[in-house]
Amino acid sequence: MAPKSRAENRAEQTRAILDRARAQLAEVGPAALSVRQIARDVGMVSSAVYRYFPSRDELLTALIIETYDELGDAVEAAESSVADRADLAARFAAICHAIRDWARANPHEYALLYGSPVPGYVAPDDTVTPAIRVSGAFLALAQAAEHAGVSTITTTPVSPAEKAALVPIQEFLDGPVDAAHLVRWLMAWSTVFGHTSLELFGHMHRGILDYDAHFRQVSGQLAADLGLTS
Amino acid sequence: MAPKSRAENRAEQTRAILDRARAQLAEVGPAALSVRQIARDVGMVSSAVYRYFPSRDELLTALIIETYDELGDAVEAAESSVADRADLAARFAAICHAIRDWARANPHEYALLYGSPVPGYVAPDDTVTPAIRVSGAFLALAQAAEHAGVSTITTTPVSPAEKAALVPIQEFLDGPVDAAHLVRWLMAWSTVFGHTSLELFGHMHRGILDYDAHFRQVSGQLAADLGLTS
DNA sequence: CCAAAAGCAAGAGCACTGCTCTCGAATGTG
DNA sequence: CACATTCGAGAGCAGTGCTCTTGCTTTTGG
């Protein structure tokens, strides 16, 4: 048996805790996640876990980061798997469906990211980088559309206040995007997550029979609104 | 001192518990709501509360119902306060802003209704009637628009699967609404709640400076999409 | 090379939770 | 009046997050 160095051991234990925590998250959800249970699962006593994570919230934060990255991977993979890069509608549909598919496959994880924030919890800066990957996918596509000369269906003038409100996003982008177009893309973002949350949290339960068909319809109409459909 | 009958006393205690529970909900949120703390606040011992509510979840369910009704009241009041009943755009804006304003004023309550469902919790039938009041407001307006001959901006054909998926909603309505129009109204519903959740749960934090301006822009564009803007 | 320092697991313990059970006392009903 | 039901209080169980102390092991510095 190769004796493990202290650093190696620490890395292994940290991973073991995180892995069990993720498994428990998927099983019982974030609210019921128990430090003591995780400790039992990895063969530790509960107080030992606090050597690796100072609190349950910090552990949850680590899970949030990992989970954002997992969703980010799924979305980016789906988007980049579209062979015809000029087919912006296909790339948009890939993003939309990747988000919803991932959410349906990982409901507790989705709830952790996009459900009610844990009380008194404020996202630390560590979480922001992975968190913006999925909105970044939308914005990157918005930029590609802008570059391709695509125009969204827009019938409402953009107020000066709104133009000012969007400054941080414009700065995030490489090149400027027409404010009216940007509004449409942000609306699509809200619609996709709104639909996913309403569906997953049971608010469509008595209204819509076929969630798949409805989401296909919605994302199709969104693509049309964004001017991506020929 | 007039001696209280058993039924009177029970009603009073039930209300006292509910009132304290709602106060605590607003203060610390649904996850941190404590039966024991409520008991202390109303001058009871914790086990006595279980004479009135069989479990914490049942108490939460009662709160959910009351809260749905409160939001329903707010939305319906805002909608019906629009003097010019023919101004569908104004009525739509009233609904949208009532939802978001209520959510911002009652973030914990909004999280209880539209955030992650409590683990293992499935909405009992008691909650569905108050729950559909707000979506009902959208649908009633959709019907009014249909009756007025308003056409939404729709550029995507409605698939047969989608038409079938919408049957429960069509049955809920008094008269038929064109499926393409209905899709738009459901999209607006998703967008409003999506925006509100994303805003309230902190996902727009680093992107948008002026939430009010942005939401005004979004709801304005939604009204245009619905054909309500002349 | 060996002593001091730091890292770590274990256990006990605190304050809290939801919930159950039993026990008297008050209230209702035949 | 007697019986039955309802209710509040208290004790207690099993669980939680978290802290502190106690030894042991690994790492580090003179």
XYZ file of C-alpha atoms (C1' of nucleotides) in Angstrom:
520
model
C 0.000 0.000 0.000
C 1.450 3.275 -1.100
C 1.133 5.628 1.824
C -0.893 8.642 0.847
C 0.432 12.069 1.394
C -1.645 14.489 3.389
C -2.575 16.530 0.336
C -3.557 13.428 -1.636
C -5.716 12.189 1.171
C -7.379 15.522 1.559
C -8.219 15.681 -2.126
C -9.635 12.176 -2.043
C -11.778 12.814 0.991
C -13.050 16.077 -0.409
C -14.081 14.324 -3.589
C -15.689 11.474 -1.665
C -17.759 13.933 0.337
C -18.754 15.844 -2.764
C -19.683 12.673 -4.614
C -21.867 11.416 -1.819
C -23.377 14.862 -1.421
C -24.261 14.950 -5.096
C -25.790 11.508 -4.888
C -27.816 12.532 -1.884
C -28.812 15.744 -3.612
C -30.186 13.759 -6.532
C -32.018 11.407 -4.185
C -33.598 13.643 -1.582
C -33.089 17.176 -2.810
C -31.132 20.086 -1.400
C -33.371 20.768 1.592
C -33.036 17.262 2.989
C -29.317 17.041 2.415
C -27.725 15.988 5.690
C -24.105 16.431 6.681
C -24.381 13.580 9.150
C -25.771 11.216 6.560
C -23.024 12.108 4.124
C -20.481 11.486 6.864
C -21.938 8.056 7.569
C -21.896 7.204 3.872
C -18.243 8.031 3.430
C -17.323 6.317 6.713
C -16.577 9.391 8.757
C -17.895 10.930 11.870
C -19.918 14.057 11.257
C -17.500 16.461 12.834
C -14.772 15.299 10.484
C -16.671 16.654 7.510
C -16.208 20.126 8.931
C -12.498 19.782 8.294
C -13.337 19.890 4.600
C -16.358 22.175 4.443
C -16.851 24.794 7.141
C -20.628 24.531 6.994
C -23.520 22.860 5.269
C -24.041 26.009 3.234
C -20.477 25.955 1.974
C -20.944 22.362 0.933
C -24.116 23.352 -0.880
C -22.250 26.168 -2.565
C -19.673 23.709 -3.848
C -22.495 21.563 -5.158
C -24.080 24.566 -6.827
C -20.855 25.334 -8.641
C -20.414 21.765 -9.812
C -24.037 21.588 -10.874
C -23.885 24.838 -12.818
C -20.903 23.446 -14.618
C -22.708 20.226 -15.385
C -25.619 22.125 -16.883
C -23.199 24.393 -18.702
C -21.463 21.359 -20.175
C -24.756 19.876 -21.311
C -25.888 23.092 -22.948
C -22.598 23.835 -24.654
C -22.247 20.248 -25.822
C -25.721 20.285 -27.323
C -25.130 23.620 -28.976
C -21.804 22.686 -30.489
C -23.091 19.350 -31.692
C -25.120 21.137 -34.335
C -23.151 20.396 -37.460
C -24.423 23.246 -39.619
C -23.088 26.235 -37.714
C -25.004 28.574 -39.990
C -28.292 27.034 -38.866
C -28.951 29.395 -36.008
C -32.448 28.050 -35.445
C -31.057 24.575 -34.858
C -28.456 25.912 -32.471
C -31.131 27.823 -30.587
C -33.377 24.763 -30.372
C -30.427 22.717 -29.142
C -29.850 25.126 -26.278
C -33.511 25.295 -25.304
C -34.023 21.581 -25.315
C -30.733 20.922 -23.566
C -31.832 23.096 -20.676
C -35.234 21.485 -20.331
C -33.945 17.945 -20.865
C -31.275 18.409 -18.252
C -33.805 19.856 -15.843
C -36.166 16.948 -16.305
C -33.345 14.470 -15.846
C -32.048 16.276 -12.762
C -35.033 17.881 -11.070
C -33.454 18.315 -7.656
C -30.348 19.804 -9.166
C -32.452 22.175 -11.236
C -34.370 23.177 -8.123
C -31.083 23.848 -6.368
C -29.972 26.188 -9.136
C -33.192 27.857 -10.210
C -35.655 27.204 -7.380
C -35.965 29.169 -4.194
C -32.580 30.190 -2.883
C -31.754 28.743 0.518
C -32.723 31.244 3.189
C -30.124 33.852 3.938
C -27.991 32.540 1.148
C -26.288 34.945 -1.194
C -24.364 33.565 -4.136
C -20.631 34.036 -3.612
C -18.516 35.217 -6.506
C -17.250 31.688 -7.081
C -20.627 30.706 -8.411
C -21.046 33.485 -10.919
C -18.588 32.237 -13.522
C -20.188 28.809 -13.947
C -23.633 30.311 -13.496
C -23.441 32.568 -16.510
C -22.423 29.814 -18.896
C -25.967 29.039 -19.953
C -27.069 32.651 -20.307
C -23.749 33.118 -22.057
C -24.768 30.492 -24.595
C -27.861 32.511 -25.405
C -25.899 35.702 -25.663
C -23.215 34.152 -27.846
C -25.914 33.004 -30.200
C -27.485 36.435 -30.087
C -24.181 37.842 -31.170
C -23.840 35.305 -33.948
C -27.312 36.235 -35.145
C -26.452 39.914 -35.010
C -23.319 39.253 -36.995
C -25.318 37.318 -39.577
C -27.648 40.257 -39.968
C -30.628 38.518 -38.445
C -33.408 40.744 -37.187
C -35.814 39.787 -34.439
C -39.521 40.472 -34.757
C -39.770 43.582 -32.685
C -42.688 45.931 -32.606
C -41.994 47.883 -29.451
C -39.502 50.720 -29.255
C -36.811 50.269 -26.664
C -37.034 52.892 -23.937
C -33.915 54.872 -23.020
C -34.192 53.495 -19.484
C -34.086 49.980 -20.866
C -31.074 50.781 -23.014
C -29.286 51.989 -19.901
C -30.381 48.944 -17.952
C -28.755 46.650 -20.487
C -25.326 48.263 -20.331
C -23.681 45.448 -18.306
C -24.780 42.916 -20.886
C -23.533 45.028 -23.747
C -20.191 45.278 -21.990
C -20.157 41.523 -21.521
C -20.599 41.029 -25.250
C -17.717 41.353 -27.664
C -19.541 43.614 -30.058
C -22.688 45.687 -29.678
C -26.066 44.084 -30.241
C -29.122 46.105 -31.128
C -31.047 46.750 -27.931
C -34.355 45.640 -29.415
C -32.778 42.358 -30.465
C -31.192 41.915 -27.068
C -34.547 42.370 -25.359
C -35.952 39.557 -27.450
C -33.102 37.270 -26.522
C -33.550 38.019 -22.852
C -37.249 37.351 -23.207
C -36.468 33.992 -24.771
C -34.180 33.253 -21.852
C -36.954 34.097 -19.390
C -39.496 32.078 -21.333
C -37.368 28.950 -21.459
C -36.632 29.011 -17.744
C -40.157 30.096 -16.925
C -41.591 27.206 -18.865
C -39.142 24.756 -17.351
C -39.812 25.921 -13.804
C -43.576 25.973 -14.219
C -43.502 22.510 -15.747
C -41.099 20.982 -13.272
C -42.683 22.530 -10.218
C -46.108 21.263 -11.162
C -47.876 24.416 -12.269
C -48.909 23.041 -15.650
C -50.182 19.839 -14.204
C -53.864 20.277 -14.891
C -53.524 22.343 -18.021
C -51.252 20.735 -20.551
C -51.241 17.093 -21.490
C -48.089 16.830 -23.574
C -45.248 18.859 -22.161
C -42.884 17.831 -24.948
C -45.208 18.980 -27.702
C -45.897 22.238 -25.944
C -42.262 23.021 -25.350
C -41.423 22.204 -28.940
C -44.118 24.639 -30.006
C -42.896 27.320 -27.632
C -39.243 27.062 -28.556
C -40.228 27.067 -32.218
C -42.179 30.259 -31.780
C -39.298 31.776 -29.842
C -36.955 30.982 -32.712
C -39.388 32.679 -35.055
C -39.581 35.731 -32.795
C -35.813 35.887 -32.852
C -35.867 35.867 -36.627
C -34.017 32.578 -36.840
C -36.659 30.776 -38.869
C -36.538 31.388 -42.566
C -65.453 37.134 30.552
C -67.759 35.393 28.149
C -66.830 31.714 28.197
C -65.901 30.587 24.747
C -67.445 27.542 23.218
C -65.223 24.783 22.059
C -65.797 25.550 18.379
C -65.147 29.266 18.883
C -61.938 28.584 20.701
C -60.786 26.161 18.055
C -61.422 28.659 15.297
C -59.554 31.358 17.179
C -56.562 29.171 17.886
C -56.427 27.959 14.315
C -56.383 31.533 13.108
C -53.759 32.520 15.656
C -51.510 29.714 14.500
C -52.035 30.583 10.845
C -51.389 34.260 11.475
C -48.140 33.597 13.293
C -47.156 31.087 10.657
C -47.708 33.644 7.924
C -45.724 36.227 9.836
C -42.901 33.773 10.313
C -43.114 32.790 6.651
C -42.620 36.388 5.639
C -39.715 36.769 8.059
C -37.645 33.628 7.599
C -39.132 31.845 4.617
C -40.827 28.503 4.239
C -37.774 26.321 4.858
C -37.022 27.849 8.249
C -40.617 27.855 9.420
C -40.681 26.158 12.814
C -43.706 24.608 14.468
C -42.130 25.036 17.880
C -41.442 28.708 17.307
C -45.000 29.288 16.173
C -46.219 27.481 19.282
C -44.096 29.699 21.513
C -45.372 32.806 19.748
C -49.008 31.943 20.274
C -48.366 30.843 23.871
C -48.753 27.127 23.395
C -46.603 24.120 23.799
C -45.466 22.597 20.544
C -47.470 19.414 20.829
C -50.678 21.414 21.137
C -50.239 22.741 17.621
C -50.653 19.217 16.333
C -54.256 19.299 17.580
C -54.865 21.839 14.836
C -52.529 20.774 12.055
C -51.459 17.160 11.791
C -48.009 18.019 10.475
C -45.774 20.838 9.421
C -46.530 20.034 5.800
C -50.265 20.376 6.361
C -49.665 23.736 7.951
C -47.581 24.746 4.970
C -50.344 23.588 2.657
C -52.808 25.825 4.471
C -50.360 28.683 4.044
C -49.988 27.908 0.357
C -53.738 28.094 -0.137
C -54.018 31.385 1.726
C -51.073 32.782 -0.176
C -52.408 31.742 -3.567
C -55.586 33.531 -2.678
C -53.723 36.621 -1.635
C -51.879 36.737 -4.951
C -55.128 35.973 -6.760
C -56.786 38.882 -5.012
C -53.949 41.210 -5.922
C -53.988 40.203 -9.569
C -57.744 40.329 -9.957
C -57.949 43.644 -8.133
C -55.313 45.156 -10.401
C -56.960 43.806 -13.513
C -60.427 44.976 -12.622
C -59.200 48.403 -11.582
C -58.563 49.223 -15.219
C -61.427 51.555 -15.988
C -61.467 51.179 -19.749
C -62.424 47.515 -20.095
C -61.826 47.694 -23.842
C -58.172 48.545 -23.273
C -56.875 44.999 -23.299
C -53.266 46.133 -23.303
C -53.816 48.013 -20.062
C -55.529 45.037 -18.488
C -52.666 42.798 -19.563
C -50.086 45.187 -18.177
C -52.034 45.376 -14.925
C -51.878 41.601 -14.527
C -48.181 41.377 -15.356
C -47.160 44.139 -13.015
C -49.449 42.913 -10.248
C -47.700 39.549 -10.297
C -44.227 40.996 -10.231
C -45.056 43.701 -7.689
C -46.643 41.185 -5.351
C -43.653 38.902 -5.726
C -41.220 41.668 -4.912
C -43.267 42.698 -1.904
C -43.592 39.117 -0.684
C -40.481 37.270 -1.813
C -40.736 34.397 0.635
C -44.371 33.878 -0.192
C -43.558 33.907 -3.885
C -40.812 31.370 -3.294
C -43.289 29.189 -1.430
C -45.668 29.208 -4.378
C -43.350 29.244 -7.372
C -39.976 28.160 -6.039
C -38.826 24.636 -5.421
C -41.606 22.505 -4.024
C -40.925 21.186 -0.542
C -39.433 17.702 -0.807
C -41.926 14.915 -1.173
C -44.696 17.420 -1.329
C -47.461 16.984 -3.877
C -50.110 19.658 -4.120
C -53.423 18.399 -2.761
C -56.581 19.210 -4.642
C -57.427 21.947 -2.138
C -54.651 24.066 -3.554
C -55.614 23.848 -7.196
C -58.644 26.135 -7.115
C -56.807 29.133 -5.626
C -53.702 28.260 -7.634
C -55.321 28.659 -11.028
C -56.714 32.087 -10.297
C -53.732 33.894 -11.737
C -53.400 31.734 -14.814
C -57.164 32.086 -15.047
C -56.744 35.831 -15.243
C -54.491 35.418 -18.272
C -56.887 33.002 -19.901
C -59.909 35.189 -19.259
C -58.108 38.018 -20.950
C -57.144 35.722 -23.806
C -60.785 34.946 -24.255
C -61.737 38.605 -24.173
C -59.118 39.279 -26.822
C -60.409 36.422 -28.933
C -63.912 37.767 -28.598
C -62.731 41.198 -29.645
C -61.167 39.711 -32.741
C -57.614 40.399 -31.664
C -54.929 38.366 -33.383
C -51.574 37.537 -31.861
C -48.397 37.820 -33.865
C -47.873 34.225 -34.773
C -45.542 32.925 -37.383
C -45.314 29.286 -36.458
C -47.951 26.713 -37.370
C -49.414 24.865 -34.404
C -48.626 21.173 -34.554
C -51.448 18.670 -34.159
C -49.719 17.292 -31.072
C -49.780 20.742 -29.534
C -53.454 21.164 -30.332
C -54.149 17.918 -28.535
C -51.965 18.940 -25.629
C -54.030 22.071 -25.092
C -57.378 20.285 -24.834
C -57.723 20.691 -21.026
C -57.269 24.428 -21.359
C -59.776 24.667 -24.174
C -62.243 22.799 -22.002
C -61.548 25.164 -19.143
C -62.406 28.112 -21.342
C -65.990 29.090 -22.044
C -65.539 29.351 -25.776
C -62.809 28.104 -28.084
C -59.652 30.137 -28.563
C -57.474 29.760 -31.614
C -54.638 27.409 -30.734
C -51.969 29.701 -32.123
C -53.291 32.540 -29.985
C -53.457 30.298 -26.952
C -49.826 29.317 -27.381
C -48.877 32.979 -27.308
C -50.814 33.559 -24.113
C -49.179 30.587 -22.464
C -45.810 31.884 -23.591
C -46.596 35.222 -22.012
C -47.527 33.414 -18.799
C -44.202 31.560 -18.818
C -42.270 34.706 -19.620
C -43.790 36.720 -16.793
C -43.126 34.043 -14.202
C -39.761 33.234 -15.706
C -38.711 36.856 -15.502
C -40.029 37.214 -11.974
C -38.295 34.067 -10.738
C -35.014 34.891 -12.439
C -35.112 38.393 -11.027
C -36.177 37.438 -7.520
C -33.843 34.494 -7.202
C -30.857 36.565 -8.211
C -30.091 35.321 -11.698
C -30.188 38.754 -13.288
C -28.005 40.260 -10.648
C -24.950 40.984 -12.734
C -26.701 41.576 -15.992
C -29.460 44.097 -15.677
C -29.263 47.360 -13.814
C -32.875 48.487 -13.805
C -35.284 45.629 -13.273
C -38.314 47.912 -13.466
C -37.357 49.317 -16.829
C -36.557 45.888 -18.190
C -39.810 44.358 -17.028
C -41.762 47.254 -18.454
C -40.046 46.667 -21.778
C -40.709 42.932 -21.640
C -44.360 43.195 -20.716
C -44.788 45.821 -23.412
C -43.318 43.532 -26.014
C -45.478 40.677 -24.760
C -48.566 42.839 -25.185
C -47.447 43.593 -28.714
C -46.914 39.917 -29.433
C -50.413 39.258 -28.199
C -51.734 41.862 -30.613
C -53.017 44.069 -27.840
C -51.051 47.138 -28.863
C -52.581 49.192 -31.597
C 17.459 13.587 13.200
C 14.444 14.905 16.329
C 11.385 18.151 18.480
C 7.795 21.485 17.650
C 3.862 22.563 14.804
C 0.100 21.668 12.189
C -3.572 18.569 10.375
C -6.861 15.275 11.306
C -10.497 11.724 13.077
C -13.221 10.681 16.842
C -16.363 11.450 20.551
C -19.081 14.093 23.674
C -22.123 17.660 23.986
C -25.289 21.845 22.987
C -29.301 23.727 21.155
C -32.547 22.950 18.032
C -36.097 20.418 15.041
C -40.665 17.422 13.902
C -43.405 14.369 16.041
C -45.564 10.772 19.468
C -47.388 9.410 23.702
C -49.394 9.772 28.163
C -51.741 12.203 31.656
C -54.880 15.134 33.957
C -58.408 18.798 33.280
C -62.020 21.041 30.952
C -66.016 20.709 27.936
C -69.565 18.563 25.507
C -73.508 15.066 25.139
C -76.562 11.035 26.370
C -75.340 12.904 36.523
C -72.242 9.838 33.908
C -69.844 9.026 30.003
C -67.195 10.522 26.045
C -64.586 13.684 23.557
C -61.378 17.349 23.191
C -57.572 19.800 24.588
C -53.067 21.632 26.732
C -48.967 20.333 28.976
C -44.938 17.654 29.626
C -41.701 14.071 28.756
C -39.316 11.765 25.445
C -37.421 9.911 20.836
C -34.735 10.349 16.848
C -32.780 13.373 14.091
C -30.229 17.854 12.716
C -25.997 21.549 12.315
C -22.191 22.723 14.683
C -18.382 23.290 18.500
C -14.914 21.784 21.512
C -11.645 18.723 23.497
C -8.702 14.680 23.203
C -5.383 11.980 21.363
C -2.803 10.489 17.123
C -0.277 11.144 12.754
C 2.002 13.663 9.335
C 4.721 17.521 8.064
C 8.104 20.941 8.863
C 12.166 23.629 10.743
C 16.369 24.060 13.390
